Amino acid sequence: MQFRCETIGNATLYQADALDVLPRLKERSFAGLLTDPPYSSGGAFKGDRSAPTSSKYQSAAHRGIYPEFQGDTRDQRSYFAWLTLWLSRARGLIVPGGLGCVFTDWRQLPTTTDALQAAGWVWRGIAPWDKTERGRPQLGRYRAQAEYVVWGTDGPRALAGPVAPGVFRAPVPNVKHHIAGKPVAVMEGLLAPMEAGAILDPFMGSGTVGLACQAVGRPYVGIEVDATYFEIACRRLQEGLNGHSNPSA
Ligand SMILES: C[S@@+](CC[C@H](N)C(=O)[O-])C[C@H]1O[C@@H](n2cnc3c(N)ncnc32)[C@H](O)[C@@H]1O
């Protein structure tokens, strides 16, 4: 199978389904996994989950600004199976003891911690991303203010290396490049305790993890199935390489 592949500085970007690319990457060649997969969330029922990503993850005022993204309509059982499948393949690519970080939301938190363990990772914790008071207010309820990074290791990990925060506080960026765009600063913080070496991101979106890797001088491999978002990621990384300032997400 042929994929589109672009090399931009230290970054290698594939436009393909992650499940097609992961088996072709070299075993144990990555220092860590840092990725933000589709959550298949956004509602309690199958019909809610099958709605367009813009209506699930954006207010009506912002719909239509960003392209829809793919792979977000699985029901609960198939989402668990799919997470387990790619997390298992990804684990074999990370150095023994290496860190794996996977974003999720409150609805999919239990499924994600189950899948991480089913895929053979040792589940070590949850690092909340506190989106600050700019998170969506909800009348008579608690503000939708956090998403979560489920993290674990491939087997035992030595108690050595830098200490990193366990909560990351940063607002959703003003300028986003993806419906589900995350702040580059949060990704940089998550990279900090990982060993030197390349980072694997099977769900690249607009390339936010890649930009964080670029900022700290790490090799990066990103995979994105959607052609539009692949182009956006290539553009952002190229601009970063050319020294153009990149808005925060
Ligand atoms: C939550 S978004 C990532 C957003 C990213 N963190 C950012 O800041 O731009 C997940 C991305 O995974 C992509 N995706 C979904 N299924 C995929 C698959 N099977 N293989 C590769 N990419 C996939 C979607 O198109 C989407 O862009």
Short mmCIF file of N, CA and C and ligand atoms in Angstrom, two decimals, residues 16-19 36-39 68-72 74 82 177-178 180-183 187 201-209 223-226 229 236 249, ligand 1:
data_model
loop_
_atom_site.label_atom_id
_atom_site.label_comp_id
_atom_site.label_asym_id
_atom_site.label_seq_id
_atom_site.Cartn_x
_atom_site.Cartn_y
_atom_site.Cartn_z
N ALA A 16 -2.61 8.69 5.93
CA ALA A 16 -3.09 7.30 5.85
C ALA A 16 -3.87 6.97 7.11
N ASP A 17 -4.49 5.80 7.09
CA ASP A 17 -5.10 5.26 8.30
C ASP A 17 -3.97 4.78 9.21
N ALA A 18 -4.02 5.16 10.47
CA ALA A 18 -2.96 4.78 11.41
C ALA A 18 -2.75 3.27 11.44
N LEU A 19 -3.83 2.52 11.33
CA LEU A 19 -3.70 1.06 11.42
C LEU A 19 -2.93 0.48 10.23
N ASP A 36 -3.82 12.30 20.25
CA ASP A 36 -5.16 12.83 20.56
C ASP A 36 -6.14 12.20 19.56
N PRO A 37 -6.59 10.97 19.85
CA PRO A 37 -7.43 10.28 18.86
C PRO A 37 -8.84 10.85 18.84
N PRO A 38 -9.63 10.50 17.82
CA PRO A 38 -11.05 10.86 17.88
C PRO A 38 -11.65 10.23 19.14
N TYR A 39 -12.55 10.96 19.83
CA TYR A 39 -13.09 10.46 21.09
C TYR A 39 -14.36 9.61 20.89
N GLU A 68 -14.86 19.01 9.00
CA GLU A 68 -15.20 17.87 9.87
C GLU A 68 -13.98 16.96 9.93
N PHE A 69 -13.86 16.13 10.99
CA PHE A 69 -12.77 15.15 10.99
C PHE A 69 -13.33 13.74 11.09
N GLN A 70 -12.45 12.75 10.89
CA GLN A 70 -12.91 11.38 10.64
C GLN A 70 -12.79 10.48 11.87
N GLY A 71 -13.49 9.35 11.80
CA GLY A 71 -13.28 8.27 12.77
C GLY A 71 -13.94 8.51 14.11
N ASP A 72 -15.00 9.33 14.16
CA ASP A 72 -15.52 9.76 15.45
C ASP A 72 -16.92 9.20 15.74
N ARG A 74 -17.79 5.77 16.31
CA ARG A 74 -17.91 4.39 16.82
C ARG A 74 -18.80 4.33 18.07
N TRP A 82 -11.30 -0.71 18.95
CA TRP A 82 -10.40 0.05 18.08
C TRP A 82 -9.24 0.66 18.88
N HIS A 177 -6.70 25.38 14.51
CA HIS A 177 -6.53 24.90 13.14
C HIS A 177 -7.30 23.60 12.94
N HIS A 178 -8.05 23.20 13.98
CA HIS A 178 -8.78 21.93 13.97
C HIS A 178 -9.95 22.08 14.92
N ALA A 180 -10.88 20.11 17.06
CA ALA A 180 -10.44 19.62 18.38
C ALA A 180 -9.01 20.06 18.67
N GLY A 181 -8.60 21.20 18.15
CA GLY A 181 -7.21 21.66 18.30
C GLY A 181 -6.82 21.87 19.77
N LYS A 182 -5.61 21.47 20.11
CA LYS A 182 -5.12 21.59 21.48
C LYS A 182 -3.99 22.63 21.52
N PRO A 183 -3.67 23.16 22.71
CA PRO A 183 -2.56 24.12 22.79
C PRO A 183 -1.21 23.43 22.62
N MET A 187 1.13 20.27 24.91
CA MET A 187 1.89 19.14 24.33
C MET A 187 3.36 19.22 24.74
N ASP A 201 2.77 9.94 16.95
CA ASP A 201 1.44 10.57 17.07
C ASP A 201 0.56 10.04 15.93
N PRO A 202 -0.17 8.94 16.18
CA PRO A 202 -0.95 8.34 15.09
C PRO A 202 -2.18 9.14 14.67
N PHE A 203 -2.55 10.19 15.43
CA PHE A 203 -3.76 10.96 15.11
C PHE A 203 -3.39 12.45 15.15
N MET A 204 -2.70 12.85 14.11
CA MET A 204 -1.99 14.12 14.11
C MET A 204 -2.91 15.34 14.05
N GLY A 205 -4.07 15.22 13.39
CA GLY A 205 -4.92 16.40 13.20
C GLY A 205 -4.15 17.51 12.52
N SER A 206 -4.15 18.70 13.13
CA SER A 206 -3.48 19.85 12.52
C SER A 206 -2.00 19.92 12.91
N GLY A 207 -1.48 18.86 13.55
CA GLY A 207 -0.03 18.79 13.77
C GLY A 207 0.46 19.43 15.05
N THR A 208 -0.42 19.57 16.04
CA THR A 208 -0.03 20.28 17.27
C THR A 208 1.13 19.58 18.00
N VAL A 209 1.07 18.25 18.08
CA VAL A 209 2.17 17.53 18.75
C VAL A 209 3.46 17.73 17.95
N ILE A 223 0.62 10.77 11.88
CA ILE A 223 -0.23 10.11 10.88
C ILE A 223 -1.60 10.79 10.92
N GLU A 224 -2.14 11.08 9.75
CA GLU A 224 -3.47 11.71 9.68
C GLU A 224 -4.18 11.17 8.44
N VAL A 225 -5.39 10.68 8.64
CA VAL A 225 -6.12 10.06 7.53
C VAL A 225 -6.77 11.10 6.62
N ASP A 226 -7.10 12.24 7.17
CA ASP A 226 -7.88 13.21 6.42
C ASP A 226 -6.97 14.14 5.61
N TYR A 229 -6.81 17.96 6.76
CA TYR A 229 -6.02 18.19 7.98
C TYR A 229 -4.55 17.85 7.76
N ARG A 236 1.61 24.00 8.77
CA ARG A 236 2.03 24.54 10.08
C ARG A 236 3.48 24.15 10.38
N ALA A 249 -2.24 27.07 18.65
CA ALA A 249 -2.71 25.70 18.42
C ALA A 249 -2.73 25.36 16.96
C1 LIG B 1 -8.91 14.85 17.88
S1 LIG B 1 -8.19 15.05 16.33
C2 LIG B 1 -6.52 15.56 16.67
C3 LIG B 1 -6.40 17.05 16.85
C4 LIG B 1 -4.98 17.51 17.14
N1 LIG B 1 -4.59 17.22 18.50
C5 LIG B 1 -4.81 18.99 16.90
O1 LIG B 1 -4.50 19.76 17.85
O2 LIG B 1 -5.00 19.42 15.76
C6 LIG B 1 -8.02 13.43 15.75
C7 LIG B 1 -7.58 13.30 14.30
O3 LIG B 1 -7.42 11.92 13.97
C8 LIG B 1 -7.79 11.73 12.61
N2 LIG B 1 -8.12 10.31 12.42
C9 LIG B 1 -9.27 9.68 12.68
N3 LIG B 1 -9.19 8.38 12.41
C10 LIG B 1 -7.91 8.16 11.97
C11 LIG B 1 -7.18 7.02 11.57
N4 LIG B 1 -7.77 5.81 11.56
N5 LIG B 1 -5.89 7.15 11.23
C12 LIG B 1 -5.29 8.37 11.25
N6 LIG B 1 -5.94 9.51 11.60
C13 LIG B 1 -7.22 9.41 11.98
C14 LIG B 1 -8.99 12.66 12.42
O4 LIG B 1 -9.18 12.99 11.05
C15 LIG B 1 -8.58 13.85 13.29
O5 LIG B 1 -7.96 14.87 12.52
#
